[in-house]
Amino acid sequence: MLKTKDILDEKDKRLRLTSKEVTFPLSNQDKKAIHDMIEYLTNSQIDQLAEKYDLRPGMGMAAIQLGIPKRYLVIVHEVGEEEFDTYVICNPKIISNSAEKIYVEMGEGCLSVNRDVEGIVPRYARVTIEGYDMEGQKIKIRAREELAIAFQHEIDHLNGILFTDHIDPKYPFKDQDSYRAI
Ligand code: NI
């Protein structure tokens, strides 16, 4: 079972790598990593288990956050009381996006960033993503609002980008009125 300390911290330079596309079939190591990521993200959003196993709550993780420089990510989206939609996507690409941009009013978070960061991260309100499932079958996902932000955040990780990179430290709330808060 994955532990919080297994997740790379923002100071770790590996988070700056551009991850490489995966080929199929996935290795057993990659399958295990995906399983571990799903388990961690799900448990971390169930209060009792998060406390029991000392997990930081999070809805998304990219492989590089475990030190694996490969292009796959997992998102576990809470859609009801302890009810989750789980997404696994390999080699994801955003193929279309809305003109409208939004941001998380409370501030975006990341399992690799262990501090509160003030400021606005503009993200597309809606995105369509293409990629492959664990078996190598092509998949297409349409995401909006919080889920759309999660995909953009995780795809950034595959390119060595952290959410904090999008925030101007001098003007963390720059152009706030141009975007819709969620
Ligand atoms: Ni993150």
PDB file of C-alpha atoms and ligand atoms in Angstrom:
ATOM      1  CA  MET A   1       0.000   0.000   0.000  1.00  0.00           C
ATOM      2  CA  LEU A   2       1.257   3.428  -0.983  1.00  0.00           C
ATOM      3  CA  LYS A   3       2.212   5.790   1.817  1.00  0.00           C
ATOM      4  CA  THR A   4       2.156   9.575   1.795  1.00  0.00           C
ATOM      5  CA  LYS A   5       5.959   9.653   2.000  1.00  0.00           C
ATOM      6  CA  ASP A   6       6.179   7.686  -1.282  1.00  0.00           C
ATOM      7  CA  ILE A   7       4.855  10.741  -3.136  1.00  0.00           C
ATOM      8  CA  LEU A   8       7.587  13.068  -4.402  1.00  0.00           C
ATOM      9  CA  ASP A   9       7.771  16.527  -2.880  1.00  0.00           C
ATOM     10  CA  GLU A  10       7.903  19.624  -5.060  1.00  0.00           C
ATOM     11  CA  LYS A  11      11.609  20.059  -4.275  1.00  0.00           C
ATOM     12  CA  ASP A  12      12.357  16.769  -6.056  1.00  0.00           C
ATOM     13  CA  LYS A  13      13.774  17.526  -9.522  1.00  0.00           C
ATOM     14  CA  ARG A  14      12.168  14.435 -11.051  1.00  0.00           C
ATOM     15  CA  LEU A  15       8.865  16.327 -10.977  1.00  0.00           C
ATOM     16  CA  ARG A  16      10.401  18.569 -13.667  1.00  0.00           C
ATOM     17  CA  LEU A  17      10.972  15.739 -16.141  1.00  0.00           C
ATOM     18  CA  THR A  18       8.907  15.390 -19.295  1.00  0.00           C
ATOM     19  CA  SER A  19       7.414  11.932 -18.968  1.00  0.00           C
ATOM     20  CA  LYS A  20       7.657   9.454 -21.852  1.00  0.00           C
ATOM     21  CA  GLU A  21       4.757   7.808 -23.652  1.00  0.00           C
ATOM     22  CA  VAL A  22       3.934   4.265 -22.575  1.00  0.00           C
ATOM     23  CA  THR A  23       3.682   1.281 -24.890  1.00  0.00           C
ATOM     24  CA  PHE A  24       1.333  -1.671 -24.527  1.00  0.00           C
ATOM     25  CA  PRO A  25       1.001  -4.071 -22.895  1.00  0.00           C
ATOM     26  CA  LEU A  26       1.848  -2.131 -19.748  1.00  0.00           C
ATOM     27  CA  SER A  27       4.537  -3.659 -17.533  1.00  0.00           C
ATOM     28  CA  ASN A  28       3.496  -5.300 -14.290  1.00  0.00           C
ATOM     29  CA  GLN A  29       5.262  -2.475 -12.471  1.00  0.00           C
ATOM     30  CA  ASP A  30       3.085   0.099 -14.224  1.00  0.00           C
ATOM     31  CA  LYS A  31      -0.081  -1.910 -13.547  1.00  0.00           C
ATOM     32  CA  LYS A  32       0.882  -2.128  -9.884  1.00  0.00           C
ATOM     33  CA  ALA A  33       1.575   1.609  -9.741  1.00  0.00           C
ATOM     34  CA  ILE A  34      -1.860   2.340 -11.234  1.00  0.00           C
ATOM     35  CA  HIS A  35      -3.508   0.013  -8.728  1.00  0.00           C
ATOM     36  CA  ASP A  36      -1.639   1.724  -5.872  1.00  0.00           C
ATOM     37  CA  MET A  37      -2.595   5.178  -7.140  1.00  0.00           C
ATOM     38  CA  ILE A  38      -6.299   4.262  -7.341  1.00  0.00           C
ATOM     39  CA  GLU A  39      -6.176   2.790  -3.856  1.00  0.00           C
ATOM     40  CA  TYR A  40      -4.388   5.803  -2.363  1.00  0.00           C
ATOM     41  CA  LEU A  41      -6.639   8.392  -3.986  1.00  0.00           C
ATOM     42  CA  THR A  42      -9.826   6.542  -3.066  1.00  0.00           C
ATOM     43  CA  ASN A  43      -8.839   5.890   0.552  1.00  0.00           C
ATOM     44  CA  SER A  44      -7.546   9.443   0.926  1.00  0.00           C
ATOM     45  CA  GLN A  45     -11.047  10.780   0.227  1.00  0.00           C
ATOM     46  CA  ILE A  46     -12.693   8.565   2.847  1.00  0.00           C
ATOM     47  CA  ASP A  47     -12.144  10.411   6.143  1.00  0.00           C
ATOM     48  CA  GLN A  48     -11.875   7.337   8.340  1.00  0.00           C
ATOM     49  CA  LEU A  49      -9.280   5.656   6.087  1.00  0.00           C
ATOM     50  CA  ALA A  50      -7.357   8.869   5.459  1.00  0.00           C
ATOM     51  CA  GLU A  51      -6.935   9.236   9.198  1.00  0.00           C
ATOM     52  CA  LYS A  52      -6.145   5.573   9.788  1.00  0.00           C
ATOM     53  CA  TYR A  53      -3.412   5.431   7.121  1.00  0.00           C
ATOM     54  CA  ASP A  54      -2.299   9.080   7.425  1.00  0.00           C
ATOM     55  CA  LEU A  55      -3.158   9.946   3.806  1.00  0.00           C
ATOM     56  CA  ARG A  56      -3.350  13.434   2.363  1.00  0.00           C
ATOM     57  CA  PRO A  57      -6.665  13.905   0.544  1.00  0.00           C
ATOM     58  CA  GLY A  58      -6.241  14.121  -3.218  1.00  0.00           C
ATOM     59  CA  MET A  59      -8.245  13.338  -6.349  1.00  0.00           C
ATOM     60  CA  GLY A  60      -5.477  12.968  -8.890  1.00  0.00           C
ATOM     61  CA  MET A  61      -1.976  11.616  -9.314  1.00  0.00           C
ATOM     62  CA  ALA A  62       0.460  11.331 -12.193  1.00  0.00           C
ATOM     63  CA  ALA A  63       3.029   8.519 -12.393  1.00  0.00           C
ATOM     64  CA  ILE A  64       5.943  10.940 -12.041  1.00  0.00           C
ATOM     65  CA  GLN A  65       4.718  11.773  -8.537  1.00  0.00           C
ATOM     66  CA  LEU A  66       5.885   8.251  -7.662  1.00  0.00           C
ATOM     67  CA  GLY A  67       9.134   8.825  -9.569  1.00  0.00           C
ATOM     68  CA  ILE A  68       7.917   6.982 -12.689  1.00  0.00           C
ATOM     69  CA  PRO A  69       8.537   9.217 -15.743  1.00  0.00           C
ATOM     70  CA  LYS A  70       5.747   7.718 -17.873  1.00  0.00           C
ATOM     71  CA  ARG A  71       2.656   9.337 -19.323  1.00  0.00           C
ATOM     72  CA  TYR A  72      -0.208   7.949 -17.315  1.00  0.00           C
ATOM     73  CA  LEU A  73      -2.406   9.354 -14.590  1.00  0.00           C
ATOM     74  CA  VAL A  74      -5.279   8.457 -12.308  1.00  0.00           C
ATOM     75  CA  ILE A  75      -8.201  10.604 -11.182  1.00  0.00           C
ATOM     76  CA  VAL A  76     -10.673   9.476  -8.525  1.00  0.00           C
ATOM     77  CA  HIS A  77     -13.568  11.907  -8.609  1.00  0.00           C
ATOM     78  CA  GLU A  78     -16.040  11.950  -5.717  1.00  0.00           C
ATOM     79  CA  VAL A  79     -19.515  12.151  -7.258  1.00  0.00           C
ATOM     80  CA  GLY A  80     -21.530  11.363  -4.129  1.00  0.00           C
ATOM     81  CA  GLU A  81     -21.048  10.457  -0.494  1.00  0.00           C
ATOM     82  CA  GLU A  82     -18.039   8.107  -0.698  1.00  0.00           C
ATOM     83  CA  GLU A  83     -19.009   7.329  -4.280  1.00  0.00           C
ATOM     84  CA  PHE A  84     -16.287   7.724  -6.878  1.00  0.00           C
ATOM     85  CA  ASP A  85     -15.721   7.750 -10.630  1.00  0.00           C
ATOM     86  CA  THR A  86     -12.244   6.423 -11.379  1.00  0.00           C
ATOM     87  CA  TYR A  87     -10.309   7.421 -14.503  1.00  0.00           C
ATOM     88  CA  VAL A  88      -7.080   5.850 -15.704  1.00  0.00           C
ATOM     89  CA  ILE A  89      -5.593   7.263 -18.879  1.00  0.00           C
ATOM     90  CA  CYS A  90      -2.314   6.622 -20.674  1.00  0.00           C
ATOM     91  CA  ASN A  91      -0.680   9.021 -23.138  1.00  0.00           C
ATOM     92  CA  PRO A  92      -3.480  11.607 -22.657  1.00  0.00           C
ATOM     93  CA  LYS A  93      -3.907  14.555 -24.999  1.00  0.00           C
ATOM     94  CA  ILE A  94      -6.341  17.449 -24.750  1.00  0.00           C
ATOM     95  CA  ILE A  95      -7.947  17.520 -28.202  1.00  0.00           C
ATOM     96  CA  SER A  96     -10.411  20.357 -27.589  1.00  0.00           C
ATOM     97  CA  ASN A  97     -11.262  22.904 -24.943  1.00  0.00           C
ATOM     98  CA  SER A  98     -13.811  25.589 -24.095  1.00  0.00           C
ATOM     99  CA  ALA A  99     -13.019  29.258 -24.504  1.00  0.00           C
ATOM    100  CA  GLU A 100     -14.256  29.811 -20.976  1.00  0.00           C
ATOM    101  CA  LYS A 101     -11.735  29.548 -18.157  1.00  0.00           C
ATOM    102  CA  ILE A 102     -12.324  28.843 -14.492  1.00  0.00           C
ATOM    103  CA  TYR A 103     -10.273  28.532 -11.315  1.00  0.00           C
ATOM    104  CA  VAL A 104     -10.589  26.891  -7.926  1.00  0.00           C
ATOM    105  CA  GLU A 105     -11.618  29.635  -5.526  1.00  0.00           C
ATOM    106  CA  MET A 106     -10.079  27.864  -2.514  1.00  0.00           C
ATOM    107  CA  GLY A 107      -6.820  27.500  -4.433  1.00  0.00           C
ATOM    108  CA  GLU A 108      -5.603  24.447  -6.279  1.00  0.00           C
ATOM    109  CA  GLY A 109      -3.828  21.713  -4.350  1.00  0.00           C
ATOM    110  CA  CYS A 110      -1.327  18.986  -5.166  1.00  0.00           C
ATOM    111  CA  LEU A 111      -0.123  15.927  -3.278  1.00  0.00           C
ATOM    112  CA  SER A 112       3.428  17.051  -4.056  1.00  0.00           C
ATOM    113  CA  VAL A 113       2.962  20.569  -2.693  1.00  0.00           C
ATOM    114  CA  ASN A 114       2.798  20.457   1.086  1.00  0.00           C
ATOM    115  CA  ARG A 115       1.861  24.060   1.729  1.00  0.00           C
ATOM    116  CA  ASP A 116      -0.990  26.431   1.041  1.00  0.00           C
ATOM    117  CA  VAL A 117      -0.414  28.431  -2.117  1.00  0.00           C
ATOM    118  CA  GLU A 118      -2.496  31.535  -2.750  1.00  0.00           C
ATOM    119  CA  GLY A 119      -3.459  32.545  -6.221  1.00  0.00           C
ATOM    120  CA  ILE A 120      -5.384  31.822  -9.339  1.00  0.00           C
ATOM    121  CA  VAL A 121      -4.657  29.033 -11.801  1.00  0.00           C
ATOM    122  CA  PRO A 122      -6.773  29.623 -14.917  1.00  0.00           C
ATOM    123  CA  ARG A 123      -7.997  26.368 -16.464  1.00  0.00           C
ATOM    124  CA  TYR A 124     -10.368  25.528 -19.284  1.00  0.00           C
ATOM    125  CA  ALA A 125     -13.913  24.964 -17.999  1.00  0.00           C
ATOM    126  CA  ARG A 126     -14.395  22.030 -20.370  1.00  0.00           C
ATOM    127  CA  VAL A 127     -11.935  19.732 -22.095  1.00  0.00           C
ATOM    128  CA  THR A 128     -12.036  16.646 -24.259  1.00  0.00           C
ATOM    129  CA  ILE A 129      -9.159  14.246 -23.732  1.00  0.00           C
ATOM    130  CA  GLU A 130      -8.045  11.339 -25.850  1.00  0.00           C
ATOM    131  CA  GLY A 131      -5.745   8.580 -24.726  1.00  0.00           C
ATOM    132  CA  TYR A 132      -5.619   4.873 -23.968  1.00  0.00           C
ATOM    133  CA  ASP A 133      -6.927   2.698 -21.172  1.00  0.00           C
ATOM    134  CA  MET A 134      -4.751   0.145 -19.349  1.00  0.00           C
ATOM    135  CA  GLU A 135      -5.324  -2.420 -22.114  1.00  0.00           C
ATOM    136  CA  GLY A 136      -4.271  -0.009 -24.838  1.00  0.00           C
ATOM    137  CA  GLN A 137      -7.787   0.666 -26.131  1.00  0.00           C
ATOM    138  CA  LYS A 138      -8.382   4.191 -27.335  1.00  0.00           C
ATOM    139  CA  ILE A 139     -10.631   6.244 -25.039  1.00  0.00           C
ATOM    140  CA  LYS A 140     -12.143   9.708 -25.123  1.00  0.00           C
ATOM    141  CA  ILE A 141     -13.201  11.572 -21.981  1.00  0.00           C
ATOM    142  CA  ARG A 142     -15.254  14.757 -21.765  1.00  0.00           C
ATOM    143  CA  ALA A 143     -14.698  16.630 -18.518  1.00  0.00           C
ATOM    144  CA  ARG A 144     -16.081  19.835 -17.086  1.00  0.00           C
ATOM    145  CA  GLU A 145     -15.601  21.967 -13.986  1.00  0.00           C
ATOM    146  CA  GLU A 146     -13.604  20.325 -11.170  1.00  0.00           C
ATOM    147  CA  LEU A 147     -12.921  17.193 -13.219  1.00  0.00           C
ATOM    148  CA  ALA A 148     -11.654  19.265 -16.145  1.00  0.00           C
ATOM    149  CA  ILE A 149      -9.277  21.086 -13.806  1.00  0.00           C
ATOM    150  CA  ALA A 150      -8.029  17.791 -12.416  1.00  0.00           C
ATOM    151  CA  PHE A 151      -7.168  16.493 -15.902  1.00  0.00           C
ATOM    152  CA  GLN A 152      -5.343  19.696 -16.820  1.00  0.00           C
ATOM    153  CA  HIS A 153      -3.427  19.629 -13.516  1.00  0.00           C
ATOM    154  CA  GLU A 154      -2.352  15.998 -13.987  1.00  0.00           C
ATOM    155  CA  ILE A 155      -1.431  16.395 -17.665  1.00  0.00           C
ATOM    156  CA  ASP A 156       0.759  19.332 -16.582  1.00  0.00           C
ATOM    157  CA  HIS A 157       2.649  16.899 -14.318  1.00  0.00           C
ATOM    158  CA  LEU A 158       3.477  14.762 -17.364  1.00  0.00           C
ATOM    159  CA  ASN A 159       5.167  17.832 -18.822  1.00  0.00           C
ATOM    160  CA  GLY A 160       7.075  18.729 -15.649  1.00  0.00           C
ATOM    161  CA  ILE A 161       4.720  21.558 -14.726  1.00  0.00           C
ATOM    162  CA  LEU A 162       3.350  22.220 -11.234  1.00  0.00           C
ATOM    163  CA  PHE A 163       0.236  24.304 -10.552  1.00  0.00           C
ATOM    164  CA  THR A 164       2.375  26.814  -8.681  1.00  0.00           C
ATOM    165  CA  ASP A 165       4.145  27.608 -11.986  1.00  0.00           C
ATOM    166  CA  HIS A 166       0.922  29.211 -13.243  1.00  0.00           C
ATOM    167  CA  ILE A 167       0.794  31.718 -10.384  1.00  0.00           C
ATOM    168  CA  ASP A 168       2.637  35.023 -10.613  1.00  0.00           C
ATOM    169  CA  PRO A 169       4.037  35.456  -7.079  1.00  0.00           C
ATOM    170  CA  LYS A 170       3.842  39.242  -7.382  1.00  0.00           C
ATOM    171  CA  TYR A 171       0.244  39.246  -8.602  1.00  0.00           C
ATOM    172  CA  PRO A 172      -1.300  35.943  -7.483  1.00  0.00           C
ATOM    173  CA  PHE A 173      -4.830  37.171  -8.228  1.00  0.00           C
ATOM    174  CA  LYS A 174      -3.996  38.742 -11.586  1.00  0.00           C
ATOM    175  CA  ASP A 175      -6.926  38.927 -14.060  1.00  0.00           C
ATOM    176  CA  GLN A 176      -9.228  37.329 -11.501  1.00  0.00           C
ATOM    177  CA  ASP A 177     -12.306  38.902 -13.082  1.00  0.00           C
ATOM    178  CA  SER A 178     -11.571  37.266 -16.437  1.00  0.00           C
ATOM    179  CA  TYR A 179     -12.308  33.808 -15.058  1.00  0.00           C
ATOM    180  CA  ARG A 180     -15.167  32.114 -13.249  1.00  0.00           C
ATOM    181  CA  ALA A 181     -14.547  30.844  -9.710  1.00  0.00           C
ATOM    182  CA  ILE A 182     -15.699  27.349  -8.824  1.00  0.00           C
TER     183      ILE A 182
HETATM  184 NI    NI B   1      -0.453  17.603  -8.502  1.00  0.00          NI
END
